[in-house]
Coordinates of C-alpha atoms in Angstrom, one line a residue:
X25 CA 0.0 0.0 0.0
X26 CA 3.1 2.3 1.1
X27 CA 4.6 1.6 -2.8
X28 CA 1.0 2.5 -4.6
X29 CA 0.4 5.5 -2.4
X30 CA 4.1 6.7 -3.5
X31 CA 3.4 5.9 -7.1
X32 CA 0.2 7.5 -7.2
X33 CA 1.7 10.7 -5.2
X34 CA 4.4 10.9 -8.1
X35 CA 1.6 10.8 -11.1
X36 CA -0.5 13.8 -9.1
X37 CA 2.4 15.9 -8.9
X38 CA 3.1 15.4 -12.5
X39 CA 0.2 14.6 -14.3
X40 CA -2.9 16.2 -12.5
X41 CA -1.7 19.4 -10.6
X42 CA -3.9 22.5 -11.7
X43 CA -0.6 25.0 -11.1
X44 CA -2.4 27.4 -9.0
X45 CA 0.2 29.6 -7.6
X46 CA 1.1 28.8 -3.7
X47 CA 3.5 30.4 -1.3
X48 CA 6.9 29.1 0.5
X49 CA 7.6 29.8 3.7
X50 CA 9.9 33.0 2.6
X51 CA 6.6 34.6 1.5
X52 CA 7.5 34.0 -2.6
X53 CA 5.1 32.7 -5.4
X54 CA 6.0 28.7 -6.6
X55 CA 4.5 29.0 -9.6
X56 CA 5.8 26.0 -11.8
X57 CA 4.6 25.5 -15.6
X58 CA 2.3 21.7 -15.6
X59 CA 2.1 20.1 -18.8
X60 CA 1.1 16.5 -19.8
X61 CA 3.1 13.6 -21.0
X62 CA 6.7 15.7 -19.2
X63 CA 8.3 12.3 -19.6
X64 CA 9.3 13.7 -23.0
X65 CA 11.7 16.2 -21.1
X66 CA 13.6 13.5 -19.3
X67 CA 17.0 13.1 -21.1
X68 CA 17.2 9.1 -22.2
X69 CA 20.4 8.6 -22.4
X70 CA 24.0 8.9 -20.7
X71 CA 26.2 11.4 -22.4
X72 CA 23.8 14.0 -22.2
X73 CA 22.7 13.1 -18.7
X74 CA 26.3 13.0 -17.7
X75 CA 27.1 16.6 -19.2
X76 CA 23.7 18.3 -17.2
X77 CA 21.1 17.0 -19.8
X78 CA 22.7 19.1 -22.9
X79 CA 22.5 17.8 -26.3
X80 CA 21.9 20.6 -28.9
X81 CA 25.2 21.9 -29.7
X82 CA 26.8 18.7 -28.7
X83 CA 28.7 16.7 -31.9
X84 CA 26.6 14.3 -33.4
X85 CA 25.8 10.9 -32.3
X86 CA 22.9 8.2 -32.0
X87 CA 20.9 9.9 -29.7
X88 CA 20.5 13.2 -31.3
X89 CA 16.8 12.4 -31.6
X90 CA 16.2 13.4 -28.1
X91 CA 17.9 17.0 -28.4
X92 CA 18.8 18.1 -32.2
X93 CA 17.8 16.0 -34.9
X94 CA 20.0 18.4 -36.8
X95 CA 22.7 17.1 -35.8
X96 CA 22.3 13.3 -37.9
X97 CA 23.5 15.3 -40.7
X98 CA 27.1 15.5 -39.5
X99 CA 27.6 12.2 -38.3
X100 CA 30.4 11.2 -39.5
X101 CA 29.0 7.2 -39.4
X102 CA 26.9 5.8 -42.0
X103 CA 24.7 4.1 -39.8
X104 CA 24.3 3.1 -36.0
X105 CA 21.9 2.0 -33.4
X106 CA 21.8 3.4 -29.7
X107 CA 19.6 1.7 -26.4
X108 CA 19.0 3.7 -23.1
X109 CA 18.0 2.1 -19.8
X110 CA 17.4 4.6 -16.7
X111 CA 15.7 3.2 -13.0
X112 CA 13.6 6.8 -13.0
X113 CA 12.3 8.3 -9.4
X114 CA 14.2 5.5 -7.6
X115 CA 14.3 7.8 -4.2
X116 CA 10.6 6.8 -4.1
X117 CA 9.8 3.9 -6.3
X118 CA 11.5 0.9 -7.3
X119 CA 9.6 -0.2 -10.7
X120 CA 9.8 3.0 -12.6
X121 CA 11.6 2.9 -15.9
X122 CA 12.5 4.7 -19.0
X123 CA 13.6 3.2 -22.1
X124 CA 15.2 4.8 -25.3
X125 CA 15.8 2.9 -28.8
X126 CA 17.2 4.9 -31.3
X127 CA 18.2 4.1 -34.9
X128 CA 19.9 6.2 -38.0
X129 CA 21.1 6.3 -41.2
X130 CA 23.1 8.9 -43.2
X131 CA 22.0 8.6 -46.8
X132 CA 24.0 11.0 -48.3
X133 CA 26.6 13.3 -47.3
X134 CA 24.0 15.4 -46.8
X135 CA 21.0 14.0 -45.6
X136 CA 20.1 11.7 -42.8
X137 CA 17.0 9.9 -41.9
X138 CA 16.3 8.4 -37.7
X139 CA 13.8 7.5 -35.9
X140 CA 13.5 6.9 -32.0
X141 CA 10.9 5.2 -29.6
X142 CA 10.4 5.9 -26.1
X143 CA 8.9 4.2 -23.1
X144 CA 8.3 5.0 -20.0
X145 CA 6.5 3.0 -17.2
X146 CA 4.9 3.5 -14.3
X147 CA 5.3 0.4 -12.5
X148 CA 2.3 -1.3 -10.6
X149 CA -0.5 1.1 -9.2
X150 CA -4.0 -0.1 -7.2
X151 CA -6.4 1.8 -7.9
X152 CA -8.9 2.8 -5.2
X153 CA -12.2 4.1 -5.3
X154 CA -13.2 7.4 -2.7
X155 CA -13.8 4.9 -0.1
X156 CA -10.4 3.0 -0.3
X157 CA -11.4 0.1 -1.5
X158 CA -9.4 -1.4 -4.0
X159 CA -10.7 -1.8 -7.2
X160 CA -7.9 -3.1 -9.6
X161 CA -4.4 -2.8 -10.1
X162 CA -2.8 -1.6 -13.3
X163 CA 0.6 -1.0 -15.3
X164 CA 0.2 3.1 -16.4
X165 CA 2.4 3.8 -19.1
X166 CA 3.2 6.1 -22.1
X167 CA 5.3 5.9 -24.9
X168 CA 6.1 8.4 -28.2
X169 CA 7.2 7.3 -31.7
X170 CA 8.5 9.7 -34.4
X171 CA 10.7 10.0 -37.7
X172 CA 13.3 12.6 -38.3
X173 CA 14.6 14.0 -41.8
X174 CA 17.6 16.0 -41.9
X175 CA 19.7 17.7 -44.3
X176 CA 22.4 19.7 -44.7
X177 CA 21.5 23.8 -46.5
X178 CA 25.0 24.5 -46.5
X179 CA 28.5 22.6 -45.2
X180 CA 28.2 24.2 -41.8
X181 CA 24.2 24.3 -41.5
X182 CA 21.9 21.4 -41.1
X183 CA 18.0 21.8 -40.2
X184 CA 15.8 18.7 -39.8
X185 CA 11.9 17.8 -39.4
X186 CA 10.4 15.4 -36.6
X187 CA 6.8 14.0 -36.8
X188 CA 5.9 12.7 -33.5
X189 CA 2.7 10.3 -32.3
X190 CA 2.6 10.4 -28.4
X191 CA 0.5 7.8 -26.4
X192 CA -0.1 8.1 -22.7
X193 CA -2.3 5.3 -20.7
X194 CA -2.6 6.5 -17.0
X195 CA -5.8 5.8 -15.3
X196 CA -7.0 2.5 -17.6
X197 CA -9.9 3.6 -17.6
X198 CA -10.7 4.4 -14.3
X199 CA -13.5 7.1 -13.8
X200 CA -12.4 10.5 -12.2
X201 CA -15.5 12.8 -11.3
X202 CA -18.1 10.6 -12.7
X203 CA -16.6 10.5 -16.2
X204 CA -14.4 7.2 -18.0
X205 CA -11.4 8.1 -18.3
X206 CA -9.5 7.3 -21.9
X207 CA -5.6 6.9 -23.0
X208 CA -4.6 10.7 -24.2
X209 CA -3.0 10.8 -27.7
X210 CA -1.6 13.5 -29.4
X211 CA 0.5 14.7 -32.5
X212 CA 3.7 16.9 -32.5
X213 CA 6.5 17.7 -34.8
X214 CA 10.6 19.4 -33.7
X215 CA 12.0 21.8 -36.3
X216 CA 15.9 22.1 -35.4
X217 CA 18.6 23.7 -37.2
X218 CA 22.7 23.0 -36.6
X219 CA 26.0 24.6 -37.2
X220 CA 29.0 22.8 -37.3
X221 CA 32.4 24.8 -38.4
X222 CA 36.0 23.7 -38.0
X223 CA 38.7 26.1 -38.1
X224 CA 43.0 26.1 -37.0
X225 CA 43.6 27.5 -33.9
X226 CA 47.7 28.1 -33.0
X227 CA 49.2 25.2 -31.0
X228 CA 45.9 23.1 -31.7
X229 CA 45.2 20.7 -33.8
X230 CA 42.2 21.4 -35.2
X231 CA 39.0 23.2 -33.0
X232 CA 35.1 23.2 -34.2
X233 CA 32.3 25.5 -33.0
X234 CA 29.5 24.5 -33.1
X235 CA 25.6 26.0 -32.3
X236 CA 22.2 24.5 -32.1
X237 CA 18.4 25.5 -31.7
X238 CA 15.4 23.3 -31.5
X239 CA 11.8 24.0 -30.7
X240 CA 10.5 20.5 -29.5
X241 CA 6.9 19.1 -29.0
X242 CA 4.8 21.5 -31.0
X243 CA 1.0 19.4 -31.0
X244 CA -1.7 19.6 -30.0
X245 CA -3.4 19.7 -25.9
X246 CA -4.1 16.2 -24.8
X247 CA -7.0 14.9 -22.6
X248 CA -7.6 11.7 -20.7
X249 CA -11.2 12.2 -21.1
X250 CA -14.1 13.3 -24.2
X251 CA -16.2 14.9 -21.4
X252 CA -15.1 17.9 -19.5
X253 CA -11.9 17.1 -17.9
X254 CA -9.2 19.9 -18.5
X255 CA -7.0 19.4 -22.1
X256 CA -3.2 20.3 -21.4
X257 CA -0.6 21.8 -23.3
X258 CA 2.4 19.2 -24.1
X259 CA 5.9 20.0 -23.2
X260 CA 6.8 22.5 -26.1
X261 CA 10.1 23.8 -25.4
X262 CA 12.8 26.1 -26.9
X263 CA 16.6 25.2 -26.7
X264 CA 19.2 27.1 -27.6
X265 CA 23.1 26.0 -27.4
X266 CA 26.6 26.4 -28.2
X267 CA 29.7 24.4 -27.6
X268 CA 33.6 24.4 -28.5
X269 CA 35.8 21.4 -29.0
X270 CA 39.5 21.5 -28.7
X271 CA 41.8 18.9 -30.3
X272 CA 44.8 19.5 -28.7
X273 CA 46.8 17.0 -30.3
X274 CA 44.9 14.1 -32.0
X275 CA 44.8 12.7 -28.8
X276 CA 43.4 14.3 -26.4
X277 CA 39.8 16.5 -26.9
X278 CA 38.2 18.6 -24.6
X279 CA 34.9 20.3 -25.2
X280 CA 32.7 22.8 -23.2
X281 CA 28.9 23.4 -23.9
X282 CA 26.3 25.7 -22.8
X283 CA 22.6 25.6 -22.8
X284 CA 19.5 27.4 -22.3
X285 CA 15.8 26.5 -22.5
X286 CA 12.4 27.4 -21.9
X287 CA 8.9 26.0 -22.3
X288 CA 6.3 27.4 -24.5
X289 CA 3.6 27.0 -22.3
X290 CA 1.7 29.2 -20.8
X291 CA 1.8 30.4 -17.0
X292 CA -0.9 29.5 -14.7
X293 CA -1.8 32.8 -13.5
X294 CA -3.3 34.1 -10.0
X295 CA -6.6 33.5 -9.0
X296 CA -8.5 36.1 -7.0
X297 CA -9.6 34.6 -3.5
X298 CA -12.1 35.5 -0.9
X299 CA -11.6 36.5 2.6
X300 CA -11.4 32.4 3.2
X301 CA -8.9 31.6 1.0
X302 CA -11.4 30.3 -1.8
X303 CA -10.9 31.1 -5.4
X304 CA -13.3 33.6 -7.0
X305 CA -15.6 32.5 -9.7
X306 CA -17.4 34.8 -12.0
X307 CA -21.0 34.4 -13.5
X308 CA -19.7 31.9 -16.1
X309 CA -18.0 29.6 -13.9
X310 CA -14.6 30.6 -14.2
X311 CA -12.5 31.6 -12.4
X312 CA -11.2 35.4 -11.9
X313 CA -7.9 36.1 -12.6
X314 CA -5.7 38.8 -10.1
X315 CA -2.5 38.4 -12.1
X316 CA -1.6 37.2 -15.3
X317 CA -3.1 35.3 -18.3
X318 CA -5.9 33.0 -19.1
X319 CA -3.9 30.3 -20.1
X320 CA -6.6 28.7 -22.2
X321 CA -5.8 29.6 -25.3
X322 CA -4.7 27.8 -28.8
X323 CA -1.2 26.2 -28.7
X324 CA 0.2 29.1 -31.5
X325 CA -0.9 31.8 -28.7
X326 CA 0.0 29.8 -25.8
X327 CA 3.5 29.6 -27.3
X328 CA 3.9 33.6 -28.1
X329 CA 2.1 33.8 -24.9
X330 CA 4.3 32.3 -22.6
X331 CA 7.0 35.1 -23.0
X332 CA 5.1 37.9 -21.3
X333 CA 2.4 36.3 -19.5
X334 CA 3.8 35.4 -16.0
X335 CA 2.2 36.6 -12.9
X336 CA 5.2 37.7 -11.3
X337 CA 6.2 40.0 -14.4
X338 CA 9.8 40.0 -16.2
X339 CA 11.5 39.1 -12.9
X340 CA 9.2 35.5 -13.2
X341 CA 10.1 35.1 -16.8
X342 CA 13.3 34.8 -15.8
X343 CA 13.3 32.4 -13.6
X344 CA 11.3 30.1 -16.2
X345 CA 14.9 29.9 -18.0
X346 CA 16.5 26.6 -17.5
X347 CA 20.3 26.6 -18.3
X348 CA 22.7 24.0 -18.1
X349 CA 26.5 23.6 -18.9
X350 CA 28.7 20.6 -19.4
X351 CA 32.3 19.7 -20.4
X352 CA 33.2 16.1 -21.9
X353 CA 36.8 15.2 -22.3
X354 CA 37.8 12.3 -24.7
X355 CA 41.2 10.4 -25.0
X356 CA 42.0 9.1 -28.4
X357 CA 38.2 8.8 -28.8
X358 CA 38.3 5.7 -27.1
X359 CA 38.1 6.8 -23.4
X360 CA 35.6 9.9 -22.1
X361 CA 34.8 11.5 -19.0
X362 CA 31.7 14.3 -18.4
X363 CA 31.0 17.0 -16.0
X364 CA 27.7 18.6 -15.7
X365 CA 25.4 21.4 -14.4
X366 CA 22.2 21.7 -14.5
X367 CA 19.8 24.5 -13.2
X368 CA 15.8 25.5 -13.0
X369 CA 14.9 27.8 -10.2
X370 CA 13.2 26.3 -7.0
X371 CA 10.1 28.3 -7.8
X372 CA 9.6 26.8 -11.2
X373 CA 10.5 22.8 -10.3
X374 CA 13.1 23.1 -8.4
X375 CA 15.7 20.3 -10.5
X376 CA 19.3 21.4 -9.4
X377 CA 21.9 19.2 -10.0
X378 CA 25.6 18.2 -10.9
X379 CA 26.3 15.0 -12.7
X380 CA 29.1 13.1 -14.0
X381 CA 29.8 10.3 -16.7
X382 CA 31.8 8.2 -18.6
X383 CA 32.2 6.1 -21.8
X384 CA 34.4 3.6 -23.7
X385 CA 34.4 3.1 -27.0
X386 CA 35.8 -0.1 -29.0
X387 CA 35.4 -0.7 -32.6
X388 CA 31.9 -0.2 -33.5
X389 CA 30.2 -0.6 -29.7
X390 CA 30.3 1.9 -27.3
X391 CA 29.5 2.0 -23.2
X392 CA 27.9 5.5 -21.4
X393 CA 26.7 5.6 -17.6
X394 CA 26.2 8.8 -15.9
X395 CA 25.0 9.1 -12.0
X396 CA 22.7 12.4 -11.3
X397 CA 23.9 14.5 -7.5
X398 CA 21.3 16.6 -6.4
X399 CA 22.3 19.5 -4.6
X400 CA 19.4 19.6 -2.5
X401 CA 18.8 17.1 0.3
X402 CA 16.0 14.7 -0.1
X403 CA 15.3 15.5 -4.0
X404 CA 13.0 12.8 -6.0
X405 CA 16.2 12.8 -9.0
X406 CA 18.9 12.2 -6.6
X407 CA 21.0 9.4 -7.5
X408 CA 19.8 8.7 -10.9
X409 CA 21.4 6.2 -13.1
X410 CA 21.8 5.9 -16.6
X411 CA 23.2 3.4 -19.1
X412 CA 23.5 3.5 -22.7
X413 CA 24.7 0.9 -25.2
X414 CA 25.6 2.5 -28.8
X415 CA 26.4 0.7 -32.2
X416 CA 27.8 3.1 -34.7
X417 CA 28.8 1.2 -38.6
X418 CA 31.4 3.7 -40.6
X419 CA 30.7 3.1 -44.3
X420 CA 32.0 0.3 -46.1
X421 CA 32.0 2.2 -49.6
X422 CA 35.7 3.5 -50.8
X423 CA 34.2 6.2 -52.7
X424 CA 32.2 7.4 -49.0
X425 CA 35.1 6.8 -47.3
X426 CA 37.8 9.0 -49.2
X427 CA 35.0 11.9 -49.5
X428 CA 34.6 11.1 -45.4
X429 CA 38.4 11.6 -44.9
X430 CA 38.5 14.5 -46.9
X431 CA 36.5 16.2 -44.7
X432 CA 37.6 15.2 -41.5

């Protein structure tokens, strides 16, 4: 009973909460943006997770999907396979899990085609009806399936497509407030662009910038019911990113990143209250608004929206800026080692954390794990494991491989 209680405590906080702004003890607003399906902002995979969840100006590899399908343009394999395994929430739960398949293939010089699945489950949950009797017990889960096109527009810039189907089965139909409940579905696409440049630096040999922007999970609201039950915005998100790698001597690599992003949805505003506390309704049932937006609006103007709507002004807009750095440090592209930072402020989720990583590479296989330190005590992420298991194929073509050297 302790285990369902703690799984079911996990899916209200991220799947149900209505985001009606509350107060901490040092009198500020928490005010945190609630979407559905957010299992599609967890990072899947290792070297990311290792350098504080950054991916979209990192170089190319198989799980670009996840961050910059831009990137798939510049991979300098022809094709390659990549699984991710992560224990999720394990502070609280023990049979929650997220899984990452990814698979690409560089058709061209050019152009690049992938595609990725991912799964994330719940575990076991009993469901109970309002007078806690049990009424069945369930496996909740979601997953999300999409296609990726890239191509290059230039040598240096790449900009890619991603269709997206999203599927997310949480209550099995279990009735909330007198209506069936249904699995939500929903459709969403990434646009992405990349820049890749090489250039000499003195005593180096050889150093590439490299810059990345991706808006991520633009669809449309998902419900969980056909009656009245409230539709919510999916995780739409805007990431912008820059990195440098040094190659000092053929050797030994080194390469710093930065990060910023933001969601694109809108920010629950605040509600008027009476003299008791309650929340203010007007004639037509809805509630008033003190400060802020109505945030039930179309996805286009919930995404233009969420730049200037916050309650709290320009000061609150900031702190709905997540940023994140990492560095990654690679010996003779065999050995690597990562150092991350990730940051969201404690009034808009509250994920603060340093992680680290490393990987081995041998032929065509390759070996990531990363382990997630919270920085504060007691968090729900703390200690979170990844593993990742890559398979990259260089071409087998002497004509590919000459015009691959050429430009490496």
């Amino acid at each position: 009973m302790k285990k369902a209680a703690s799984i079911l405590s996990v899916m209200i906080l991220l799947f149900t909460m209505q985001g009606y702004a509350q107060t901490n003890s040092l009198g500020q607003d928490i005010n945190a943006i609630t979407t559905a399906v957010p299992f599609l902002s967890i990072a899947p995979d290792s070297r990311a997770g290792a350098m504080g969840d950054i991916g979209c100006a990192t170089s190319s590899d198989g799980n670009s999907q996840s961050y910059n399908p831009a990137k798939y343009a510049f991979n300098k394999n022809k094709f390659g396979f990549s699984i991710s395994y992560s224990p999720w929430l394990r502070n609280l739960v023990n049979d929650i899990n997220l899984a990452y398949l990814t698979g690409y293939w560089r058709i061209t010089d050019m152009d690049a085609i992938a595609m990725s699945l991912r799964y994330f489950s719940l575990g076991n949950i009993e469901f109970m009806d309002p007078n806690g009797e049990w009424i069945s017990t369930q496996k909740p889960n979601e997953f999300a399936i999409d296609f990726t096109y890239s191509r290059k527009l230039i040598d240096q810039l790449s900009i890619a497509i991603t269709p997206r189907f999203i599927y997310s089965n949480l209550t099995a139909g279990q009735f909330v407030g007198g209506e069936e409940t249904k699995a939500g579905l929903a459709g969403a696409a990434d646009i992405s662009l990349f820049y890749e440049q090489d250039f000499k630096v003195k005593k180096m040999n050889n150093s590439t910038l490299r810059a990345g922007l991706c808006i991520s999970n633009i669809g449309n609201k998902m419900s969980y019911s056909s009656g009245t039950l409230r539709r919510d915005f999916l995780p739409t998100n805007l990431k912008l990113g820059i990195g440098y790698e040094m190659d000092f001597d053929g050797y030994n690599k080194l390469t710093v990143n930065g990060e910023i992003n933001k969601l694109l949805v809108p920010t629950n505003p605040i509600y008027q209250t009476d003299s008791m506390g309650h929340i203010v309704y007007n004639e037509a049932g809805d509630p008033v608004i003190a400060y802020g937006m109505n945030p039930d609006v179309s996805v286009p103007q919930g995404m233009i929206q969420s730049f200037y709507d916050a309650p709290g002004g320009f000061r609150e807009e900031l702190r709905e800026v997540m940023f994140a750095v990492g560095a990654e440090y690679s010996y003779r592209d065999l050995f690597f080692f990562r150092l991350g930072f990730f940051h969201e402020s404690q009034y808009k989720g509250n994920r603060e954390f340093v992680s680290i990583g490393a990987g081995l590479k041998y032929t065509v296989f390759g070996f990531d794990v990363s382990y997630l330190i919270a920085t504060r005590q007691y968090h729900p992420l703390a200690n979170t494991l990844r593993f990742t298991l890559n398979l990259d194929f260089v071409s087998t073509n002497k004509n590919e491989i000459k015009q691959q050297n050429r430009f490496n």
